[in-house]
XYZ file of C-alpha atoms in Angstrom:
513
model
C 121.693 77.785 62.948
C 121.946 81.655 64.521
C 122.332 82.304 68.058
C 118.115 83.475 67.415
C 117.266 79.882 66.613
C 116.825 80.912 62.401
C 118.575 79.289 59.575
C 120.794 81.466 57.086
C 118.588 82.113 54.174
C 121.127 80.302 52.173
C 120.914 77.131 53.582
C 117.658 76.781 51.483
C 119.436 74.352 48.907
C 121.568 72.309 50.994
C 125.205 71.632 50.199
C 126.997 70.722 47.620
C 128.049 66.855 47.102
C 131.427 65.286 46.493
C 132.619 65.383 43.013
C 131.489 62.376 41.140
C 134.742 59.742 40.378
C 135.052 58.057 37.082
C 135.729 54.186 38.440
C 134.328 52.036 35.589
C 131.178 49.876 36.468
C 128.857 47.892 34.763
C 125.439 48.976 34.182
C 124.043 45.689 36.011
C 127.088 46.242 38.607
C 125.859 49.587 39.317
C 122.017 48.449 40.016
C 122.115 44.826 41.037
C 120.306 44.026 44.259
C 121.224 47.545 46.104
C 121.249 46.821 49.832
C 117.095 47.390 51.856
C 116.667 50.091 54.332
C 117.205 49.415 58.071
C 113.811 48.882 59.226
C 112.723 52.213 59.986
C 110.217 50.951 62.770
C 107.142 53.086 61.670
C 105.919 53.206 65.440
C 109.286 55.109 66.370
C 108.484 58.080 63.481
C 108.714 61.199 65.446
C 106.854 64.192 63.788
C 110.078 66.573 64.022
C 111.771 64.253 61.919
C 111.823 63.104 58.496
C 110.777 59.710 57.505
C 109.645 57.171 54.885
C 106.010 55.566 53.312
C 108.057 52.524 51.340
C 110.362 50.377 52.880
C 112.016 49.663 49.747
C 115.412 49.188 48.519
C 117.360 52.384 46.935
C 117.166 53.030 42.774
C 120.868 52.167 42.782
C 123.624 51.903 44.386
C 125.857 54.929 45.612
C 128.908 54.636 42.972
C 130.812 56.452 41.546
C 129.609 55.507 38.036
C 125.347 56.139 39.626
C 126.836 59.647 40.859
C 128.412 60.899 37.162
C 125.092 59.763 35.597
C 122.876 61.309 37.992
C 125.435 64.619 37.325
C 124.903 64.055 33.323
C 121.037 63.670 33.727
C 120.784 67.309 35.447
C 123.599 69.374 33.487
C 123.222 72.340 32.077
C 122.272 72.017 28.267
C 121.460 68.180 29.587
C 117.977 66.205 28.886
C 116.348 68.389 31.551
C 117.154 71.988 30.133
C 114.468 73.062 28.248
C 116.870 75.100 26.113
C 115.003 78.705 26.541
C 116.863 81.397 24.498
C 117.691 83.609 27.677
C 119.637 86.248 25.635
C 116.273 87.202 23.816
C 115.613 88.667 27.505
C 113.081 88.040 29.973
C 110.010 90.289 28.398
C 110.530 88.349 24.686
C 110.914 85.346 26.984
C 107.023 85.950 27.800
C 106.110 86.926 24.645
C 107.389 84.673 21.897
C 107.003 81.119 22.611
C 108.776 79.920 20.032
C 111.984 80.826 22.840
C 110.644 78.467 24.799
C 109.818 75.504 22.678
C 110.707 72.900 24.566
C 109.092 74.475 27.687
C 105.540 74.589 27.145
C 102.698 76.242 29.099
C 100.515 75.030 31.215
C 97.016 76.416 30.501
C 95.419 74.843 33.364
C 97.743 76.687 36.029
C 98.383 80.274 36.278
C 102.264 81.231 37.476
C 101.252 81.997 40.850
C 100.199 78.523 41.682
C 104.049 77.559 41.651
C 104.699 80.170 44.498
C 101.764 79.096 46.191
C 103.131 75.661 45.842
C 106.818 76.764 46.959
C 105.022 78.438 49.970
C 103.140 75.370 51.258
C 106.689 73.234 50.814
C 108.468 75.908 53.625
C 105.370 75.526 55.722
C 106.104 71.791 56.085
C 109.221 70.682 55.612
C 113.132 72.356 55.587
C 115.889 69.495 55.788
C 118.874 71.992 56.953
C 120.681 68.735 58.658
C 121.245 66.353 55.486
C 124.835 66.576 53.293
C 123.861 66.582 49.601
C 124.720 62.979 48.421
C 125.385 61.274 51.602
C 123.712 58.372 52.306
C 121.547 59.850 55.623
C 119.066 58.375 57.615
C 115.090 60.345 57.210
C 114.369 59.191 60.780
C 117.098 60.415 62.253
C 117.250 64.161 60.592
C 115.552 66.696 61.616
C 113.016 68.831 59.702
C 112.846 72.333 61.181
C 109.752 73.000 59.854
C 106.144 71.229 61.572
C 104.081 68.515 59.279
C 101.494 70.507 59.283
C 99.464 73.477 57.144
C 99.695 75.581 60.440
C 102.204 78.594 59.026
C 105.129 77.844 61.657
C 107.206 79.602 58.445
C 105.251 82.912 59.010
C 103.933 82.933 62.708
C 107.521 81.204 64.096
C 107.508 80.636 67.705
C 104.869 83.427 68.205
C 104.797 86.642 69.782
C 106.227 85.969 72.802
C 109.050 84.011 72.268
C 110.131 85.273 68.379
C 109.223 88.879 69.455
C 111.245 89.915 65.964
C 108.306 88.902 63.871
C 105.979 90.851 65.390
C 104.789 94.512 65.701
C 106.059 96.342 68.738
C 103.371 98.493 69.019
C 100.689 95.926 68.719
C 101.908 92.542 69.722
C 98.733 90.624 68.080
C 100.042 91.817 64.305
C 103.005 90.841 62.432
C 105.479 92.985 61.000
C 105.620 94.613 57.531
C 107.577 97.044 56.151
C 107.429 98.847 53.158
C 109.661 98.622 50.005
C 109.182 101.720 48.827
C 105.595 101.777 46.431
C 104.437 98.737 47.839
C 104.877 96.153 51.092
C 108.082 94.393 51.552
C 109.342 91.786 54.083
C 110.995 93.742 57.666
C 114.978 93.653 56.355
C 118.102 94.295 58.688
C 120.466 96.952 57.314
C 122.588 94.086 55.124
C 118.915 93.702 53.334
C 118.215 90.478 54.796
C 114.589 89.705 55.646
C 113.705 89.257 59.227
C 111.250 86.163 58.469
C 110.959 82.380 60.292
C 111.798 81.099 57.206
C 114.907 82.590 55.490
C 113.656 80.643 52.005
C 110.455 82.904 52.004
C 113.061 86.080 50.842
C 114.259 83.566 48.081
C 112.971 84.914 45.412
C 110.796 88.197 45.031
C 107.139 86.281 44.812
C 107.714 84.142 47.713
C 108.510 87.283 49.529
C 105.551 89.237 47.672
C 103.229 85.905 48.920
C 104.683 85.877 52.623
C 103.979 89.808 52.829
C 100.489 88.631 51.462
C 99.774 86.446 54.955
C 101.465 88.844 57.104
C 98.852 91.548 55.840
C 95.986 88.870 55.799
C 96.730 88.134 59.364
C 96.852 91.882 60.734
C 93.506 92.619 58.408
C 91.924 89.581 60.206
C 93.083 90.902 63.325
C 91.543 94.057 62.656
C 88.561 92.031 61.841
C 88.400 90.114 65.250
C 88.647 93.252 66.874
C 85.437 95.464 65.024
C 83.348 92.514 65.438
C 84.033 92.803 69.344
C 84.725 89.482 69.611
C 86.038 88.193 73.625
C 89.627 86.403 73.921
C 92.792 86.521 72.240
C 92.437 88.908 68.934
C 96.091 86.984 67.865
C 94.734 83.438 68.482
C 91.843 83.871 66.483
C 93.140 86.102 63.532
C 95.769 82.981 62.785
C 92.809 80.741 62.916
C 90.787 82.823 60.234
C 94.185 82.891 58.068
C 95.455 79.497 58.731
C 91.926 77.853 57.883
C 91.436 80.044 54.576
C 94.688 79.162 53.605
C 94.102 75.498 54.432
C 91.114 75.632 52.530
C 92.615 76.583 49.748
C 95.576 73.922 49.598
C 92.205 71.773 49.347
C 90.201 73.403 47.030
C 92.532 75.415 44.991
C 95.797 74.291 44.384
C 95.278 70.864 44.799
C 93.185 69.679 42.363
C 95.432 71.982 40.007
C 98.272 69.980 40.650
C 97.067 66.142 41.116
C 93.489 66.751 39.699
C 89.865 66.799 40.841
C 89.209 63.648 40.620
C 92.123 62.333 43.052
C 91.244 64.770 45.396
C 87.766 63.334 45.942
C 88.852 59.694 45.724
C 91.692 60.356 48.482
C 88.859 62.564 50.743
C 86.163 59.769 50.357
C 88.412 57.251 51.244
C 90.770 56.131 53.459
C 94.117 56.988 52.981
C 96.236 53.752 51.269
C 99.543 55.326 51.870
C 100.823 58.047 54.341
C 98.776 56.666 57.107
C 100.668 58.527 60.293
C 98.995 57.943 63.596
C 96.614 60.733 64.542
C 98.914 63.670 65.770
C 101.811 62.098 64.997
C 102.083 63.404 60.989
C 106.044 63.416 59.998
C 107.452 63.897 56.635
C 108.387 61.423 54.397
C 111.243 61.583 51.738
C 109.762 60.366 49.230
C 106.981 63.382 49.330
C 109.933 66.101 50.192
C 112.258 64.876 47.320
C 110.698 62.548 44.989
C 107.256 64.197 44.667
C 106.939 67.890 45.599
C 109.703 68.990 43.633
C 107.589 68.826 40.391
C 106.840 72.227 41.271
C 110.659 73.502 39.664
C 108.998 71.855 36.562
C 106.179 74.562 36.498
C 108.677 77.631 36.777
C 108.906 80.176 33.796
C 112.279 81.535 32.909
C 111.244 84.969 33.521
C 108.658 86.625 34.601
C 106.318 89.837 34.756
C 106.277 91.303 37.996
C 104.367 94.092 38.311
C 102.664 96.266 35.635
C 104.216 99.677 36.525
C 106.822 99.633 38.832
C 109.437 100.244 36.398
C 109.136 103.793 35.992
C 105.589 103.755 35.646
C 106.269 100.699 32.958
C 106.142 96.793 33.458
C 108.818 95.095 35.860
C 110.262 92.056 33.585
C 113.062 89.955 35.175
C 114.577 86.562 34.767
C 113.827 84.599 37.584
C 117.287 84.085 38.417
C 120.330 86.085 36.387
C 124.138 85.070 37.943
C 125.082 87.972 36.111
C 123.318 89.878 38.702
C 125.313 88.384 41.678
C 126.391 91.911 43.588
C 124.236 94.455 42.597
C 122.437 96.501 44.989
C 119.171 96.662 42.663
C 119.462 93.668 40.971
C 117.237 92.914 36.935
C 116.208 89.800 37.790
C 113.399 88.270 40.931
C 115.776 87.020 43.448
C 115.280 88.057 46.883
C 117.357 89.692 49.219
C 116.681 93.251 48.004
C 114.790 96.131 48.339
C 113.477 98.964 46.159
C 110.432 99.892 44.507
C 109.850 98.692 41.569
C 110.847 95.442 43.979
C 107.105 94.221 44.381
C 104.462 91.423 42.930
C 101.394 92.601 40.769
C 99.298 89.940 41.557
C 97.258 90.240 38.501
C 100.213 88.301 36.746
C 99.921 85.519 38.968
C 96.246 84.999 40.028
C 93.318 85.544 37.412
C 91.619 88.459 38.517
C 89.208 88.720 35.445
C 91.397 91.240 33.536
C 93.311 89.444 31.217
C 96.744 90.290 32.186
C 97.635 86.815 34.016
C 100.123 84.487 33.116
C 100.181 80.747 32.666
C 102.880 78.347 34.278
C 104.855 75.776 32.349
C 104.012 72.109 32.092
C 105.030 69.263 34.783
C 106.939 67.549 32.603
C 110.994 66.675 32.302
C 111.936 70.330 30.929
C 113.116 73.046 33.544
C 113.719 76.409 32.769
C 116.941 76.864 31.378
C 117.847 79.977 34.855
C 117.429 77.036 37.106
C 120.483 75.034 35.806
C 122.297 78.291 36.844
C 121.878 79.310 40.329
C 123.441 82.457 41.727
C 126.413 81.372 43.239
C 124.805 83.539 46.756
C 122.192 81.139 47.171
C 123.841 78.055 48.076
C 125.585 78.289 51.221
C 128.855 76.536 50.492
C 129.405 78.886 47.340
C 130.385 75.861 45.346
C 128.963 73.745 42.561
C 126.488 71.950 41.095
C 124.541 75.150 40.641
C 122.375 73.108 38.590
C 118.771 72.634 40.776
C 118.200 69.393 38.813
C 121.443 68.104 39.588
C 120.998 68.843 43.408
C 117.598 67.097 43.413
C 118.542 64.109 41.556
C 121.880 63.673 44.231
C 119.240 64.038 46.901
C 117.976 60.597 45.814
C 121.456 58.948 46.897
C 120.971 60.835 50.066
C 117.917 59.659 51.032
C 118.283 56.327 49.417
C 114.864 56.953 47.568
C 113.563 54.040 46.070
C 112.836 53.907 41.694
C 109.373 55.269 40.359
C 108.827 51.963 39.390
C 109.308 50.224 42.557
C 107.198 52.767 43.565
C 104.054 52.479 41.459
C 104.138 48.568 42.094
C 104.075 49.050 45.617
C 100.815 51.057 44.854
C 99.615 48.751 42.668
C 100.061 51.007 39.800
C 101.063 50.185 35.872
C 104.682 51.480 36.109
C 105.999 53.465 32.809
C 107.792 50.740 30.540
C 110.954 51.318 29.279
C 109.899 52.674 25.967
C 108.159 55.873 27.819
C 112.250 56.664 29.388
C 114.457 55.522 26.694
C 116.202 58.312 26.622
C 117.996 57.496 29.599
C 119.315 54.596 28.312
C 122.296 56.758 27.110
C 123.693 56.826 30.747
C 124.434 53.289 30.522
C 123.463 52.475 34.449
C 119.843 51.269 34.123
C 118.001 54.201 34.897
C 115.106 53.416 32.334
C 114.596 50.260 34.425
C 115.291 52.082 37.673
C 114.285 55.695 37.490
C 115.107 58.256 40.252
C 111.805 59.018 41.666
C 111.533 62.732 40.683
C 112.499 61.984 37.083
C 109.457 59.273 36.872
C 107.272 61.588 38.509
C 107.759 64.340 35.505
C 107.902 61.917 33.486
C 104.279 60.243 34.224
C 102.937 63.687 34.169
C 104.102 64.206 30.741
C 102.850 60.489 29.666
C 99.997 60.160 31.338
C 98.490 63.358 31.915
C 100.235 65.533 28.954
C 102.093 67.945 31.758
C 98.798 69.576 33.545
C 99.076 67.537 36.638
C 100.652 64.892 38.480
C 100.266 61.116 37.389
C 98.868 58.324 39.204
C 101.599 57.892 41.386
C 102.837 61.372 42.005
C 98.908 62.669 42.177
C 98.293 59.498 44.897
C 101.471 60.671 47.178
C 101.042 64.200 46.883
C 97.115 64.042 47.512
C 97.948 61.644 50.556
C 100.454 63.422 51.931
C 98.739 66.980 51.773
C 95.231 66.112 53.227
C 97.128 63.294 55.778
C 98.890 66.299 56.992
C 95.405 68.004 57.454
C 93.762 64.904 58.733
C 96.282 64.262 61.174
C 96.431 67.818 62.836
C 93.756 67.823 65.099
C 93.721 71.900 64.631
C 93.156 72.066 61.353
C 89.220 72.679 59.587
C 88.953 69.432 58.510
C 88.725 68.172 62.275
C 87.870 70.874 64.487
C 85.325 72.198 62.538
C 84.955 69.360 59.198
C 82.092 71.374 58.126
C 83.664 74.663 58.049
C 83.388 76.699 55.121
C 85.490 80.008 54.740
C 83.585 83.281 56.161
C 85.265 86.085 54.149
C 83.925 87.427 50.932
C 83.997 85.727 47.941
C 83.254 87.235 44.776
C 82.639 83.549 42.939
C 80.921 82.172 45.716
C 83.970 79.721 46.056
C 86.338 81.171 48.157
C 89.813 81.404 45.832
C 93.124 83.094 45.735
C 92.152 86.156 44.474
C 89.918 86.649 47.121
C 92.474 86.495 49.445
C 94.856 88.712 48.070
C 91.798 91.001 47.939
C 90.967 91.230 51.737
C 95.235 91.236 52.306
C 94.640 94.052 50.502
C 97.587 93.835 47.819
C 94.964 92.873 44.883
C 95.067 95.341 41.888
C 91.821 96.972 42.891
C 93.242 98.361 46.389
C 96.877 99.233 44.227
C 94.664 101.692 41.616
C 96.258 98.908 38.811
């Protein structure tokens, strides 16, 4: 951590873990009767820590042999690569599917709602303390984010004490700066962003979605202000934002990504799982590593970024290009750069009624073939894997998650039988008995709900932990005001995304697109 109190923007992955040995072991050796978790006293959870719904023993054991498999799962050109034909380039990447055929879309998501998704993951949780693979204990790490929808990761410590953030002529609004057309994050003279949460300059449409709240905020500000309203103008513009955005975690994104229907059972009754004691919400693992990472399932291997900021022509980039590593202006949507073609049309993203949006790919057991191959830059030891999938899966060994299957009989669920993961049965240590939780969750997507949403068991922990979060804070809209309903325009009647990229004022209507 800086001398400021902020992370390093690369930090956002973790480490790298030890290089897997090649000791011989039995597939039964390397799964039979792994040791239980220390009781993790659920009365002793503190909310700036991580911690754990199950106490239940580990998928595996840590070997050598579990480690190699785990490595051979998330390779490049492994069962997880979805095989996309990058050299066609990132436009024909968009526009021919049959580059993508093992990486289907999603037709009941549009791309944006994985960067709304990524955006609500570094409001609530960054684990900058763990060592990638090493056995670590949840309850005694720290997560440097709140558990809670309150936007710590754009508001920080506030104006006062993270001056930085904030406008120096008008302490009440936050920063923005522009990137030459359009808004861009505030950016020291190295280019990197001056935010609360380095992982919100990761790529260009987090960035694009934080500059999005900063210029919600000020606008609500603004708002506070004309209406003549007594008080704290600051205090009660982040109440308009963080309750619209709340609302919308609610009744936008997540019934996209767990369904309707488990949105309603988990509201109408009471919470089975993730059942923290009321302002005492923490994290738990199996939410931060075995659930919410679905969302790398749903990223497209390139992108459209903007209709005209290419010389008056369409922005196209691969969401991440190594070959890029260096350049001041680099092709493809990483973060960490200014210029001006450099910004998000959000008509790609969101549906604004015009037919240019976009849909995301499938929750399912393909990633995008860019995210086996991160830039080098973004992972702060500079070493391998570079592989995402291969960094989530070793996150299971250092958490000591539990299988999927454990899991869903805990809930009471039908588990997937062996059948539905056979193809793991190749890495000869049991995983298609004993699945590493994130696998089984894209995989019961894929099953059961043919890749829109999550299954029963990732839709019932996701859906928990979100609204638990909510129910739990006693700031949020669902208890200080239950019956609130947002108070800005809609032009559905429902308030929705769009409409709040429309009063930020960074819709296409406001850009002349």
């Amino acid at each position: 951590m800086n001398a400021d109190g902020r992370i390093s923007r690369k930090r956002f992955l973790g480490t790298a873990g030890a290089a897997a040995g090649t000791a011989a072991l039995s597939p039964r050796g390397a799964l039979a009767a792994p040791p239980r978790h220390p009781a993790h006293g659920r009365g002793f959870l503190r909310p700036e820590h991580f911690g754990r719904i199950f106490d239940l023993p580990p998928f595996a054991r840590q070997t050598p042999r579990v480690e190699a498999a785990l490595r051979e799962l998330g390779m490049p050109g492994g069962l997880l690569d979805a095989g996309d034909q990058l050299s066609a380039g990132a436009e024909a990447l968009i526009s021919d599917p049959a580059l993508s055929a093992n990486n289907p879309n999603n037709p009941s998501h549009t791309a944006g709602t994985t960067f709304f998704g990524q955006f609500v993951d570094h409001d609530i949780t960054f684990d900058a303390g763990s060592t990638l693979g090493r056995a670590t204990v949840p309850e005694a790490t720290k997560n440097f984010r709140t558990p809670a929808l309150d936007l710590d990761s754009v508001y920080g410590a506030g104006p006062v004490a993270q001056q930085e953030l904030y406008d120096a002529s008008d302490h009440a609004k936050l920063k923005v700066e522009s990137g030459g057309l359009f808004e861009d994050l505030p950016r020291r003279a190295d280019g990197a962003a001056i935010v609360a949460d380095p992982r919100n300059d990761e790529n260009l449409m987090i960035a694009g979605l934080h500059c999005a709240f900063v210029l919600f905020h000020n606008r609500a500000v603004d708002l506070v202000r004309a209406n003549g309203r007594s008080g704290d103008a600051f205090a009660q513009a982040r109440r308009l934002t963080t309750w619209h955005y709340q609302w919308l975690v609610v009744h936008e994104f997540l019934p996209q990504i767990v369904g309707q229907r488990m949105v309603e059972r988990v509201l109408r009754a009471r919470r089975r799982l993730y059942r923290p004691a009321a302002g005492r919400a923490f994290m738990p693992v199996e939410f931060q590593t075995g659930v919410y990472r679905m969302g790398h399932s749903m990223v497209r291997p390139s992108y459209r970024a903007n209709l005209a900021g290419d010389n008056g022509r369409p922005f196209f980039g691969l969401v991440f290009d190594p070959a890029q590593d260096g350049a001041a202006e680099p092709d493809d949507l990483r973060g960490g750069s200014r210029a001006p073609r450099r910004f998000i049309g959000w008509q790609t993203f969101f549906d604004f009624g015009d037919g240019q949006v976009k849909p995301n790919k499938k929750v399912d057991t393909k990633l995008s073939t860019p995210l086996f191959d991160l830039p080098l830059g973004a992972i702060a030891s500079h070493d391998p894997p570079t592989s995402l999938a291969q960094r989530n899966l070793l996150r299971h060994l250092t958490w000591q998650l539990p299988s999927g299957q454990r899991v869903a009989r805990a809930m009471r669920a039908e588990p997937l039988s062996g059948a539905d993961l056979s193809e793991l049965k190749p890495l000869g240590v049991g995983f298609e008995r004993s699945t590493p939780l994130w696998y089984y969750v894209l995989k019961e997507a894929e099953v059961v709900g043919d890749g829109l949403h999550l299954g029963p068991v990732g839709g019932r922990i996701a859906a928990e932990v979100l609204l638990g979060l909510l129910q739990s804070d006693p700031g949020s809209y669902l208890n200080a005001k239950r019956r609130w309903r947002p108070t800005l325009p809609s032009k559905s009647g429902t308030f929705r995304m769009t409409d709040f990229l429309t009063f930020a004022g960074v819709d296409p209507a406001s850009r002349g697109q």
